[in-house]
C-alpha positions as a Markdown table, in Angstrom:
| # | Residue | x | y | z |
|---|---|---|---|---|
| 1 | Met | 0.0 | 0.0 | 0.0 |
| 2 | Thr | 1.3 | 3.4 | -0.9 |
| 3 | Met | 1.5 | 5.9 | 1.8 |
| 4 | Asp | 1.8 | 9.4 | 2.6 |
| 5 | Met | 3.2 | 9.4 | 6.3 |
| 6 | Phe | 1.6 | 12.8 | 7.1 |
| 7 | Lys | -2.0 | 11.6 | 6.2 |
| 8 | Arg | -3.9 | 8.6 | 7.7 |
| 9 | Val | -5.3 | 5.5 | 5.8 |
| 10 | Pro | -8.9 | 6.4 | 5.0 |
| 11 | Val | -11.5 | 4.4 | 6.3 |
| 12 | Arg | -14.0 | 2.8 | 4.2 |
| 13 | Glu | -17.7 | 3.8 | 4.8 |
| 14 | Gln | -21.1 | 3.2 | 3.2 |
| 15 | Asp | -22.2 | 5.6 | 0.5 |
| 16 | Pro | -24.3 | 8.4 | 2.1 |
| 17 | Lys | -27.1 | 8.0 | -0.2 |
| 18 | Val | -27.4 | 4.4 | 0.5 |
| 19 | Arg | -26.9 | 4.4 | 4.3 |
| 20 | Ala | -29.5 | 7.3 | 4.8 |
| 21 | Thr | -31.9 | 4.6 | 3.9 |
| 22 | Asn | -31.0 | 1.8 | 6.3 |
| 23 | Phe | -29.6 | 1.1 | 9.9 |
| 24 | Asn | -26.6 | -0.9 | 8.9 |
| 25 | Glu | -23.3 | 0.7 | 10.5 |
| 26 | Val | -21.8 | 3.6 | 8.4 |
| 27 | Cys | -18.1 | 3.2 | 9.0 |
| 28 | Leu | -16.6 | -0.3 | 7.9 |
| 29 | Gly | -13.3 | -0.1 | 9.6 |
| 30 | Tyr | -10.0 | -1.1 | 8.6 |
| 31 | Asn | -9.0 | -4.4 | 7.1 |
| 32 | Lys | -5.8 | -6.0 | 7.9 |
| 33 | Glu | -3.5 | -4.4 | 5.2 |
| 34 | Glu | -5.1 | -1.0 | 6.1 |
| 35 | Ala | -4.6 | -1.3 | 9.8 |
| 36 | Glu | -1.0 | -2.5 | 9.7 |
| 37 | Ala | -0.2 | 0.5 | 7.0 |
| 38 | Glu | -1.8 | 2.9 | 9.5 |
| 39 | Ala | -0.1 | 1.5 | 12.5 |
| 40 | Gln | 3.3 | 2.3 | 10.6 |
| 41 | Arg | 2.5 | 5.8 | 11.1 |
| 42 | Cys | 2.9 | 5.7 | 14.9 |
| 43 | Leu | 6.4 | 7.0 | 16.0 |
| 44 | Asn | 6.3 | 5.2 | 19.2 |
| 45 | Cys | 7.0 | 8.1 | 21.3 |
| 46 | Lys | 9.3 | 8.0 | 24.6 |
| 47 | Lys | 6.8 | 10.4 | 26.3 |
| 48 | Pro | 3.3 | 9.0 | 24.7 |
| 49 | Phe | 0.9 | 12.0 | 25.2 |
| 50 | Cys | -1.6 | 10.2 | 23.6 |
| 51 | Val | -1.8 | 7.8 | 26.5 |
| 52 | Glu | -2.2 | 10.9 | 28.9 |
| 53 | Gly | -5.1 | 11.8 | 26.7 |
| 54 | Cys | -6.9 | 8.4 | 27.1 |
| 55 | Pro | -9.4 | 8.2 | 30.5 |
| 56 | Val | -8.5 | 4.9 | 30.8 |
| 57 | Ser | -4.8 | 5.1 | 30.1 |
| 58 | Ile | -4.6 | 2.3 | 27.4 |
| 59 | Asn | -0.9 | 1.7 | 26.5 |
| 60 | Ile | -1.4 | 2.9 | 22.7 |
| 61 | Pro | 2.0 | 2.9 | 21.5 |
| 62 | Gly | 2.2 | -0.7 | 22.7 |
| 63 | Phe | -0.8 | -2.2 | 21.1 |
| 64 | Ile | -0.2 | -0.3 | 18.0 |
| 65 | Ala | 3.4 | -1.7 | 17.9 |
| 66 | Lys | 1.6 | -5.3 | 17.9 |
| 67 | Val | -0.9 | -4.2 | 15.1 |
| 68 | Lys | 2.2 | -3.2 | 13.0 |
| 69 | Ala | 3.8 | -6.7 | 13.8 |
| 70 | Gly | 0.6 | -8.5 | 12.8 |
| 71 | Asp | 0.1 | -9.8 | 16.4 |
| 72 | Val | -3.6 | -9.1 | 17.1 |
| 73 | Glu | -3.9 | -11.3 | 20.2 |
| 74 | Gly | -0.9 | -9.3 | 21.9 |
| 75 | Ala | -2.5 | -6.0 | 20.8 |
| 76 | Tyr | -5.9 | -7.2 | 22.3 |
| 77 | Asn | -4.0 | -8.4 | 25.6 |
| 78 | Ile | -2.6 | -5.0 | 25.9 |
| 79 | Ile | -5.8 | -3.2 | 25.4 |
| 80 | Ser | -7.8 | -5.5 | 27.8 |
| 81 | Glu | -5.5 | -4.7 | 30.5 |
| 82 | Ser | -7.0 | -1.0 | 30.7 |
| 83 | Ser | -10.6 | -1.4 | 28.6 |
| 84 | Ala | -13.4 | -3.7 | 29.0 |
| 85 | Leu | -15.0 | -2.2 | 26.1 |
| 86 | Pro | -12.6 | -1.7 | 23.2 |
| 87 | Ala | -15.0 | -2.6 | 20.2 |
| 88 | Ile | -17.1 | 0.1 | 21.7 |
| 89 | Cys | -14.6 | 2.8 | 22.5 |
| 90 | Gly | -13.0 | 2.4 | 18.9 |
| 91 | Arg | -16.4 | 3.2 | 17.5 |
| 92 | Val | -17.8 | 6.1 | 19.8 |
| 93 | Cys | -15.0 | 7.8 | 21.6 |
| 94 | Pro | -14.2 | 11.4 | 20.8 |
| 95 | Gln | -10.6 | 10.5 | 19.9 |
| 96 | Glu | -10.0 | 13.8 | 18.4 |
| 97 | Thr | -10.3 | 15.5 | 21.6 |
| 98 | Gln | -8.5 | 12.7 | 23.8 |
| 99 | Cys | -5.9 | 10.5 | 22.6 |
| 100 | Glu | -5.7 | 11.4 | 18.8 |
| 101 | Gly | -5.7 | 15.2 | 20.1 |
| 102 | Lys | -2.5 | 14.4 | 21.8 |
| 103 | Cys | -0.6 | 12.6 | 19.1 |
| 104 | Val | 2.4 | 14.1 | 17.9 |
| 105 | Arg | 1.9 | 13.0 | 14.2 |
| 106 | Gly | -1.0 | 15.6 | 14.5 |
| 107 | Ile | 1.4 | 18.6 | 14.6 |
| 108 | Lys | 2.3 | 18.6 | 11.1 |
| 109 | Gly | 0.1 | 16.3 | 9.7 |
| 110 | Glu | -3.1 | 13.9 | 10.7 |
| 111 | Ala | -3.0 | 12.2 | 13.9 |
| 112 | Val | -2.8 | 8.3 | 14.0 |
| 113 | Ser | -6.3 | 6.7 | 13.6 |
| 114 | Ile | -6.1 | 5.2 | 17.2 |
| 115 | Gly | -9.7 | 4.6 | 17.3 |
| 116 | Lys | -10.0 | 3.0 | 14.2 |
| 117 | Leu | -6.9 | 0.8 | 15.0 |
| 118 | Glu | -8.6 | 0.2 | 18.4 |
| 119 | Arg | -11.7 | -1.0 | 16.6 |
| 120 | Tyr | -9.7 | -3.2 | 14.1 |
| 121 | Val | -8.1 | -5.0 | 17.3 |
| 122 | Ala | -11.4 | -5.6 | 19.0 |
| 123 | Asp | -13.3 | -7.1 | 16.0 |
| 124 | Thr | -10.6 | -9.3 | 14.8 |
| 125 | Ala | -10.2 | -10.4 | 18.3 |
| 126 | Lys | -13.6 | -11.4 | 18.6 |
| 127 | Glu | -13.5 | -13.3 | 15.1 |
| 128 | Met | -10.7 | -15.1 | 16.8 |
| 129 | Gly | -12.7 | -16.0 | 19.9 |
| 130 | Leu | -10.1 | -14.2 | 22.2 |
| 131 | Lys | -11.4 | -13.0 | 25.6 |
| 132 | Pro | -10.3 | -11.1 | 28.6 |
| 133 | Gln | -8.3 | -13.3 | 31.2 |
| 134 | Pro | -10.3 | -13.8 | 34.4 |
| 135 | Ala | -9.1 | -13.7 | 38.2 |
| 136 | Ala | -7.0 | -16.5 | 39.2 |
| 137 | Glu | -9.0 | -16.9 | 42.4 |
| 138 | Lys | -11.9 | -15.2 | 44.4 |
| 139 | Asn | -11.2 | -13.1 | 47.3 |
| 140 | Gly | -14.5 | -13.6 | 49.0 |
| 141 | Lys | -15.9 | -10.0 | 48.8 |
| 142 | Lys | -18.9 | -9.2 | 47.1 |
| 143 | Val | -19.6 | -5.7 | 45.2 |
| 144 | Ala | -23.0 | -4.7 | 43.7 |
| 145 | Val | -23.0 | -2.6 | 40.8 |
| 146 | Ile | -25.9 | -0.5 | 39.9 |
| 147 | Gly | -26.4 | 0.1 | 36.2 |
| 148 | Ser | -24.8 | -1.8 | 32.9 |
| 149 | Gly | -23.8 | 1.0 | 31.3 |
| 150 | Pro | -20.2 | 1.9 | 30.2 |
| 151 | Ala | -19.5 | 2.9 | 33.9 |
| 152 | Gly | -20.8 | -0.1 | 35.5 |
| 153 | Leu | -19.2 | -2.6 | 32.7 |
| 154 | Thr | -16.0 | -1.0 | 33.6 |
| 155 | Cys | -16.1 | -1.1 | 37.3 |
| 156 | Ala | -17.5 | -4.5 | 37.2 |
| 157 | Gly | -15.1 | -5.9 | 35.0 |
| 158 | Asp | -11.9 | -4.3 | 36.6 |
| 159 | Leu | -13.3 | -5.8 | 40.0 |
| 160 | Ala | -13.9 | -9.3 | 38.7 |
| 161 | Lys | -10.1 | -9.4 | 37.5 |
| 162 | Leu | -9.3 | -8.6 | 41.1 |
| 163 | Gly | -11.2 | -11.5 | 42.3 |
| 164 | Tyr | -14.4 | -10.0 | 43.4 |
| 165 | Asp | -17.9 | -11.6 | 43.3 |
| 166 | Val | -19.8 | -8.9 | 41.3 |
| 167 | Thr | -23.2 | -8.4 | 40.6 |
| 168 | Ile | -24.7 | -5.8 | 38.3 |
| 169 | Phe | -28.2 | -4.6 | 38.7 |
| 170 | Glu | -30.0 | -3.3 | 35.5 |
| 171 | Ala | -33.3 | -1.6 | 35.4 |
| 172 | Leu | -34.1 | -2.4 | 31.7 |
| 173 | His | -34.7 | -5.9 | 30.1 |
| 174 | Lys | -31.5 | -5.9 | 28.3 |
| 175 | Ala | -28.0 | -4.8 | 29.6 |
| 176 | Gly | -25.8 | -2.3 | 28.1 |
| 177 | Gly | -27.4 | 1.0 | 29.2 |
| 178 | Val | -26.9 | 4.2 | 26.9 |
| 179 | Leu | -24.8 | 1.8 | 24.8 |
| 180 | Val | -28.2 | -0.1 | 23.9 |
| 181 | Tyr | -30.9 | 2.5 | 24.3 |
| 182 | Gly | -29.0 | 5.7 | 23.5 |
| 183 | Ile | -26.7 | 5.0 | 20.3 |
| 184 | Pro | -28.4 | 4.0 | 17.2 |
| 185 | Glu | -27.2 | 0.8 | 15.4 |
| 186 | Phe | -25.9 | 2.5 | 12.6 |
| 187 | Arg | -23.1 | 3.9 | 14.9 |
| 188 | Leu | -22.9 | 1.0 | 17.2 |
| 189 | Pro | -24.3 | -2.5 | 16.3 |
| 190 | Lys | -25.9 | -3.9 | 19.2 |
| 191 | Asp | -26.0 | -7.8 | 18.5 |
| 192 | Ala | -22.3 | -7.8 | 16.8 |
| 193 | Val | -20.8 | -5.4 | 19.2 |
| 194 | Val | -22.4 | -4.5 | 22.4 |
| 195 | Gln | -23.6 | -8.0 | 23.3 |
| 196 | Lys | -20.4 | -9.4 | 22.6 |
| 197 | Glu | -18.5 | -7.0 | 24.8 |
| 198 | Ile | -20.9 | -7.6 | 27.6 |
| 199 | Glu | -20.5 | -11.3 | 27.0 |
| 200 | Asn | -16.7 | -10.8 | 27.6 |
| 201 | Val | -17.6 | -8.9 | 31.1 |
| 202 | Lys | -19.8 | -11.8 | 31.8 |
| 203 | Ser | -16.9 | -14.4 | 31.2 |
| 204 | Leu | -14.8 | -12.7 | 34.1 |
| 205 | Gly | -17.7 | -14.3 | 36.2 |
| 206 | Val | -19.9 | -11.1 | 36.6 |
| 207 | Lys | -23.6 | -11.6 | 37.0 |
| 208 | Ile | -26.2 | -9.3 | 35.7 |
| 209 | Glu | -29.7 | -9.2 | 37.1 |
| 210 | Leu | -32.0 | -7.5 | 34.6 |
| 211 | Asp | -35.7 | -5.7 | 35.2 |
| 212 | Cys | -34.1 | -4.8 | 38.7 |
| 213 | Val | -34.9 | -1.2 | 39.6 |
| 214 | Ile | -32.9 | 0.0 | 42.5 |
| 215 | Gly | -35.2 | 2.1 | 44.7 |
| 216 | Lys | -38.2 | -0.1 | 43.7 |
| 217 | Ser | -37.2 | -3.6 | 43.6 |
| 218 | Thr | -34.6 | -3.4 | 46.4 |
| 219 | Thr | -32.4 | -0.5 | 47.9 |
| 220 | Ile | -28.6 | 0.5 | 48.3 |
| 221 | Asp | -29.2 | 0.0 | 52.0 |
| 222 | Ser | -30.8 | -3.5 | 51.6 |
| 223 | Leu | -27.9 | -4.5 | 49.5 |
| 224 | Leu | -25.5 | -3.7 | 51.9 |
| 225 | Lys | -27.4 | -4.7 | 55.0 |
| 226 | Asp | -29.6 | -7.7 | 54.0 |
| 227 | Glu | -27.9 | -9.1 | 50.9 |
| 228 | Gly | -24.3 | -9.4 | 52.2 |
| 229 | Phe | -22.7 | -7.1 | 49.6 |
| 230 | Asp | -19.4 | -5.2 | 51.0 |
| 231 | Ala | -19.7 | -2.4 | 48.8 |
| 232 | Val | -22.0 | -0.8 | 46.1 |
| 233 | Phe | -21.0 | 1.3 | 43.1 |
| 234 | Ile | -23.7 | 3.4 | 41.5 |
| 235 | Gly | -23.4 | 3.7 | 37.5 |
| 236 | Ser | -27.0 | 4.5 | 37.0 |
| 237 | Gly | -26.3 | 7.2 | 34.3 |
| 238 | Ala | -28.4 | 10.1 | 33.6 |
| 239 | Gly | -31.5 | 9.4 | 31.9 |
| 240 | Leu | -33.8 | 12.2 | 32.9 |
| 241 | Pro | -34.5 | 14.4 | 30.0 |
| 242 | Arg | -34.5 | 18.3 | 29.9 |
| 243 | Phe | -37.1 | 20.4 | 28.1 |
| 244 | Met | -37.1 | 24.2 | 27.0 |
| 245 | His | -40.5 | 25.0 | 28.6 |
| 246 | Ile | -42.1 | 26.7 | 25.7 |
| 247 | Pro | -45.8 | 26.9 | 24.9 |
| 248 | Gly | -47.0 | 24.1 | 22.9 |
| 249 | Glu | -44.6 | 21.5 | 24.2 |
| 250 | Gln | -46.9 | 19.1 | 25.4 |
| 251 | Ser | -48.3 | 18.5 | 21.9 |
| 252 | Leu | -48.6 | 15.2 | 20.3 |
| 253 | Gly | -45.7 | 14.4 | 18.2 |
| 254 | Val | -43.2 | 16.2 | 20.8 |
| 255 | Phe | -40.5 | 13.8 | 22.0 |
| 256 | Ser | -37.6 | 14.0 | 24.0 |
| 257 | Ala | -34.3 | 12.7 | 22.3 |
| 258 | Asn | -34.2 | 10.0 | 25.1 |
| 259 | Glu | -37.6 | 8.7 | 24.6 |
| 260 | Tyr | -37.2 | 8.7 | 20.8 |
| 261 | Leu | -33.9 | 6.9 | 20.5 |
| 262 | Thr | -34.7 | 4.4 | 23.2 |
| 263 | Arg | -38.0 | 3.3 | 21.5 |
| 264 | Ser | -36.1 | 3.1 | 18.1 |
| 265 | Asn | -32.8 | 1.4 | 19.5 |
| 266 | Leu | -33.9 | -0.6 | 22.5 |
| 267 | Met | -37.5 | -1.5 | 21.4 |
| 268 | Gln | -36.8 | -1.7 | 17.6 |
| 269 | Ala | -40.0 | 0.5 | 17.2 |
| 270 | Phe | -39.2 | 1.6 | 13.9 |
| 271 | Lys | -40.1 | -1.9 | 12.6 |
| 272 | Asp | -43.5 | -2.6 | 11.1 |
| 273 | Glu | -44.1 | -5.4 | 13.2 |
| 274 | Ser | -43.1 | -3.5 | 16.4 |
| 275 | Arg | -45.6 | -3.6 | 19.5 |
| 276 | Thr | -44.8 | -0.2 | 20.0 |
| 277 | Pro | -44.3 | 1.5 | 16.7 |
| 278 | Ile | -42.7 | 4.8 | 16.5 |
| 279 | Met | -44.1 | 7.8 | 14.5 |
| 280 | Lys | -42.6 | 8.1 | 11.2 |
| 281 | Ala | -42.6 | 11.8 | 10.7 |
| 282 | Lys | -42.9 | 13.5 | 7.3 |
| 283 | Lys | -40.9 | 16.5 | 8.7 |
| 284 | Cys | -39.2 | 16.5 | 11.8 |
| 285 | Val | -37.3 | 19.3 | 13.8 |
| 286 | Val | -34.6 | 18.3 | 16.4 |
| 287 | Val | -33.6 | 20.9 | 18.9 |
| 288 | Gly | -29.9 | 20.8 | 19.9 |
| 289 | Gly | -26.4 | 20.4 | 18.7 |
| 290 | Gly | -25.0 | 17.5 | 20.7 |
| 291 | Asn | -24.2 | 14.0 | 19.8 |
| 292 | Val | -27.6 | 12.8 | 20.8 |
| 293 | Ala | -29.2 | 15.5 | 18.4 |
| 294 | Met | -27.2 | 14.1 | 15.7 |
| 295 | Asp | -28.3 | 10.6 | 16.5 |
| 296 | Ala | -31.8 | 11.5 | 16.8 |
| 297 | Ala | -31.8 | 13.5 | 13.5 |
| 298 | Arg | -30.2 | 10.7 | 11.5 |
| 299 | Thr | -32.5 | 8.3 | 12.9 |
| 300 | Ala | -35.7 | 10.4 | 12.2 |
| 301 | Leu | -34.2 | 10.6 | 8.4 |
| 302 | Arg | -33.8 | 7.0 | 8.1 |
| 303 | Leu | -37.3 | 6.7 | 8.8 |
| 304 | Gly | -38.2 | 8.8 | 6.0 |
| 305 | Ala | -38.3 | 12.4 | 7.6 |
| 306 | Glu | -37.2 | 15.6 | 6.1 |
| 307 | Thr | -34.9 | 16.4 | 9.2 |
| 308 | His | -34.0 | 19.8 | 10.5 |
| 309 | Ile | -31.3 | 20.5 | 13.1 |
| 310 | Val | -32.2 | 23.6 | 14.9 |
| 311 | Tyr | -29.4 | 25.0 | 17.1 |
| 312 | Arg | -28.8 | 28.4 | 18.5 |
| 313 | Arg | -25.3 | 29.0 | 17.9 |
| 314 | Ser | -23.2 | 28.6 | 14.7 |
| 315 | Asp | -21.5 | 25.3 | 13.2 |
| 316 | Glu | -18.3 | 26.1 | 14.8 |
| 317 | Glu | -20.0 | 25.9 | 18.2 |
| 318 | Leu | -21.9 | 22.5 | 17.8 |
| 319 | Pro | -20.9 | 20.4 | 20.5 |
| 320 | Ala | -21.2 | 17.3 | 18.5 |
| 321 | Arg | -18.3 | 15.2 | 17.1 |
| 322 | Arg | -17.2 | 16.6 | 14.0 |
| 323 | Glu | -17.2 | 13.4 | 12.2 |
| 324 | Glu | -20.9 | 12.8 | 13.3 |
| 325 | Ile | -21.8 | 16.5 | 12.1 |
| 326 | Glu | -20.2 | 15.5 | 8.8 |
| 327 | His | -22.0 | 12.3 | 8.6 |
| 328 | Ala | -25.3 | 14.1 | 9.2 |
| 329 | Lys | -24.9 | 16.8 | 6.4 |
| 330 | His | -23.8 | 14.2 | 3.8 |
| 331 | Glu | -26.9 | 12.2 | 4.8 |
| 332 | Gly | -29.1 | 14.9 | 3.9 |
| 333 | Val | -30.0 | 16.5 | 7.2 |
| 334 | Ile | -30.7 | 20.2 | 7.1 |
| 335 | Phe | -29.0 | 22.5 | 9.4 |
| 336 | Asp | -30.8 | 25.7 | 10.7 |
| 337 | Leu | -28.1 | 27.4 | 12.6 |
| 338 | Leu | -28.2 | 30.7 | 14.7 |
| 339 | Thr | -31.9 | 29.6 | 15.3 |
| 340 | Asn | -34.1 | 29.1 | 18.3 |
| 341 | Pro | -37.3 | 27.8 | 19.1 |
| 342 | Thr | -39.8 | 30.0 | 20.7 |
| 343 | Glu | -43.2 | 28.2 | 20.3 |
| 344 | Ile | -44.7 | 24.9 | 19.1 |
| 345 | His | -48.1 | 24.9 | 17.5 |
| 346 | Ala | -50.6 | 22.2 | 17.2 |
| 347 | Asp | -53.7 | 21.3 | 15.0 |
| 348 | Glu | -57.3 | 21.1 | 16.3 |
| 349 | Asn | -56.8 | 17.3 | 17.2 |
| 350 | Gly | -53.5 | 18.3 | 19.4 |
| 351 | Trp | -50.8 | 17.2 | 17.0 |
| 352 | Val | -47.7 | 19.2 | 16.1 |
| 353 | Lys | -48.0 | 21.4 | 12.8 |
| 354 | Ser | -45.3 | 23.8 | 13.0 |
| 355 | Ile | -42.7 | 25.7 | 15.4 |
| 356 | Thr | -41.9 | 29.4 | 15.6 |
| 357 | Cys | -38.2 | 30.1 | 15.6 |
| 358 | Val | -36.3 | 33.5 | 16.1 |
| 359 | Lys | -33.1 | 34.1 | 14.4 |
| 360 | Met | -29.7 | 34.7 | 16.9 |
| 361 | Glu | -26.5 | 36.3 | 16.6 |
| 362 | Leu | -23.4 | 35.6 | 18.6 |
| 363 | Gly | -22.6 | 38.4 | 21.4 |
| 364 | Glu | -20.1 | 38.2 | 24.3 |
| 365 | Pro | -18.9 | 35.0 | 25.8 |
| 366 | Asp | -20.8 | 33.1 | 28.4 |
| 367 | Glu | -19.3 | 31.5 | 31.8 |
| 368 | Ser | -18.4 | 28.7 | 29.4 |
| 369 | Gly | -16.2 | 30.7 | 27.2 |
| 370 | Arg | -18.7 | 30.4 | 24.2 |
| 371 | Arg | -20.2 | 33.2 | 22.8 |
| 372 | Ser | -23.8 | 33.8 | 24.3 |
| 373 | Pro | -26.3 | 33.9 | 21.6 |
| 374 | Val | -28.8 | 37.0 | 21.1 |
| 375 | Val | -32.0 | 37.3 | 19.7 |
| 376 | Ile | -32.5 | 39.5 | 16.5 |
| 377 | Pro | -35.6 | 41.3 | 17.1 |
| 378 | Gly | -38.2 | 41.0 | 14.6 |
| 379 | Ser | -36.6 | 37.6 | 13.2 |
| 380 | Glu | -39.5 | 35.3 | 13.8 |
| 381 | Phe | -40.4 | 32.7 | 11.2 |
| 382 | Glu | -42.1 | 29.3 | 11.1 |
| 383 | Ile | -41.1 | 25.9 | 10.2 |
| 384 | Glu | -43.8 | 23.5 | 9.3 |
| 385 | Cys | -43.3 | 20.1 | 10.9 |
| 386 | Asp | -45.1 | 17.1 | 12.1 |
| 387 | Cys | -42.7 | 16.0 | 14.9 |
| 388 | Val | -40.1 | 17.8 | 17.3 |
| 389 | Ile | -37.6 | 16.1 | 19.3 |
| 390 | Met | -35.7 | 18.0 | 22.2 |
| 391 | Ser | -32.1 | 17.2 | 22.6 |
| 392 | Leu | -31.2 | 19.4 | 25.5 |
| 393 | Gly | -29.3 | 17.2 | 27.7 |
| 394 | Thr | -30.5 | 14.9 | 30.5 |
| 395 | Ser | -29.9 | 14.8 | 34.3 |
| 396 | Pro | -29.6 | 11.7 | 36.8 |
| 397 | Asn | -33.0 | 9.9 | 37.6 |
| 398 | Pro | -33.8 | 10.9 | 41.4 |
| 399 | Leu | -34.9 | 7.6 | 42.5 |
| 400 | Ile | -31.9 | 6.1 | 43.9 |
| 401 | Ala | -30.9 | 9.2 | 45.7 |
| 402 | Ser | -34.4 | 9.6 | 47.2 |
| 403 | Thr | -34.3 | 5.9 | 48.4 |
| 404 | Thr | -30.7 | 6.2 | 49.8 |
| 405 | Glu | -30.1 | 7.6 | 53.3 |
| 406 | Gly | -26.9 | 9.7 | 53.5 |
| 407 | Leu | -26.2 | 10.2 | 49.9 |
| 408 | Glu | -25.2 | 13.8 | 49.2 |
| 409 | Leu | -26.3 | 15.6 | 46.1 |
| 410 | Asn | -25.0 | 18.7 | 44.4 |
| 411 | Arg | -27.2 | 21.6 | 43.1 |
| 412 | Arg | -27.7 | 20.0 | 39.8 |
| 413 | Lys | -29.0 | 16.6 | 41.6 |
| 414 | Cys | -26.0 | 14.7 | 40.8 |
| 415 | Ile | -24.4 | 12.3 | 43.3 |
| 416 | Val | -21.4 | 13.9 | 44.9 |
| 417 | Ala | -18.2 | 11.5 | 44.8 |
| 418 | Asp | -14.5 | 11.8 | 45.4 |
| 419 | Glu | -12.7 | 12.4 | 42.2 |
| 420 | Ala | -9.7 | 10.3 | 43.0 |
| 421 | Thr | -11.6 | 7.3 | 44.5 |
| 422 | Gly | -15.4 | 7.6 | 43.6 |
| 423 | Met | -16.4 | 7.6 | 47.3 |
| 424 | Thr | -19.7 | 9.1 | 48.0 |
| 425 | Ser | -20.8 | 10.7 | 51.5 |
| 426 | Lys | -22.3 | 7.2 | 52.4 |
| 427 | Glu | -20.1 | 4.4 | 53.6 |
| 428 | Asn | -19.1 | 1.5 | 51.3 |
| 429 | Val | -21.0 | 3.4 | 48.3 |
| 430 | Tyr | -19.2 | 4.7 | 45.4 |
| 431 | Ala | -20.6 | 6.3 | 42.3 |
| 432 | Gly | -19.2 | 7.4 | 38.9 |
| 433 | Gly | -20.4 | 8.4 | 35.2 |
| 434 | Asp | -23.4 | 10.4 | 34.4 |
| 435 | Ala | -24.9 | 9.9 | 37.6 |
| 436 | Val | -22.1 | 12.2 | 38.8 |
| 437 | Thr | -21.0 | 14.2 | 36.1 |
| 438 | Gly | -24.2 | 14.6 | 34.1 |
| 439 | Ala | -24.6 | 13.4 | 30.7 |
| 440 | Ala | -21.0 | 13.1 | 29.2 |
| 441 | Thr | -19.1 | 10.4 | 26.9 |
| 442 | Val | -19.1 | 6.6 | 27.3 |
| 443 | Ile | -15.1 | 6.7 | 27.7 |
| 444 | Leu | -15.3 | 9.5 | 30.7 |
| 445 | Ala | -17.8 | 7.1 | 32.3 |
| 446 | Met | -15.5 | 4.1 | 31.9 |
| 447 | Gly | -12.7 | 6.2 | 33.2 |
| 448 | Ala | -14.9 | 7.0 | 36.4 |
| 449 | Gly | -15.9 | 3.2 | 36.8 |
| 450 | Lys | -12.2 | 2.2 | 36.6 |
| 451 | Thr | -11.3 | 4.9 | 39.2 |
| 452 | Ala | -14.3 | 3.6 | 41.4 |
| 453 | Ala | -13.0 | -0.1 | 41.1 |
| 454 | Lys | -9.5 | 1.0 | 42.2 |
| 455 | Gly | -10.9 | 3.0 | 44.9 |
| 456 | Ile | -13.1 | 0.2 | 46.1 |
| 457 | His | -10.3 | -2.3 | 46.0 |
| 458 | Glu | -8.1 | -0.1 | 48.2 |
| 459 | Phe | -10.9 | 0.4 | 50.5 |
| 460 | Leu | -11.9 | -3.3 | 51.0 |
| 461 | Ser | -8.3 | -4.4 | 50.8 |
| 462 | Glu | -7.6 | -2.0 | 54.0 |
| 463 | Glu | -10.8 | -3.0 | 55.8 |
């Protein structure tokens, strides 16, 4: 393969016109030749800044060196020391702001495609039947993990490797948390990727109890006092959607992105034979500019709608990954930027018929450093639509905190936990991921799960 060492090996993708009509995975990944060629671009730096940029501290130069040598098993073993979910991270991590953002190659050219190489290793390892190595023996201590999303799976996997008897309690009927209900099939295949990664965690001895709502089915206090668990990790995520509270928001045809994606991804509601069919809109407006907004818009597009993203800032301020933004544009999603909704209108039967918006301009920077959007007087206009999806972020569900004595929350109703250990205000209870930070990324949740596993191990070892 002829190479320009300053440019990454391009990754194959479905044609935009074709993929906009199906739910198959967009990115096709590297084959052996492409992966080994891309691995050649790694400089194997003595001080690997890429590792510093990885929330779970994968030995990136180490695994890439194994790929370069054609040793996939060696590469997989190196990654598995730090990550329980490499096939998932290789697909959905924001590498461009983390490991790849620190890559020395990126100074004078394009960063090494670390994420695509991680995906190649994980997918090839799965084909080879490779599994992470379980603990040699149990240490006699039990840990309960609440939530089977990225934080919970990571914490459980790390503790199992240290010999703990770990049980995950999942509220839904399928394990995976946001990996299953939140991220669409065309970005993250459920059976071929997510369930396989979960099986790998279970192969370490981790048990998963489904349909178990902590705060209803049982409580944290009961797990500690009555069921013999030595510690509890809360990785329950942030699944409570936010709304704008504008007139007409209660109209039929208005969804939270959380509901829309959960019904589509987890319940397969887009299928004609579904028992809970989802609305197939003609014209859909998605309010928001993050990754979840892109997921909702691209899903609505695939269900046949002319789809608009309405976002109050400019293209440069869109918080979604640039790759997801470009994919959405190529597929035909229309971006109405510097635009903000003010009212939703319904017909005589209560169904959405249009949404009123105003044009914005960027003023002075706000607290986050981004320039604050300001309304342009007299700029109101209307977009006809039959579906509106609100994608404005999420908060933790208050059920666990309200049924647990002594668990401190902050003003955003997130659980307060020590950044270095994951320890909460309640003895023997740890927390991490979106339940602590609010909605964030998969890899940051994994990093929090890893931190908490270390904290739990140190605490129980001393005890």
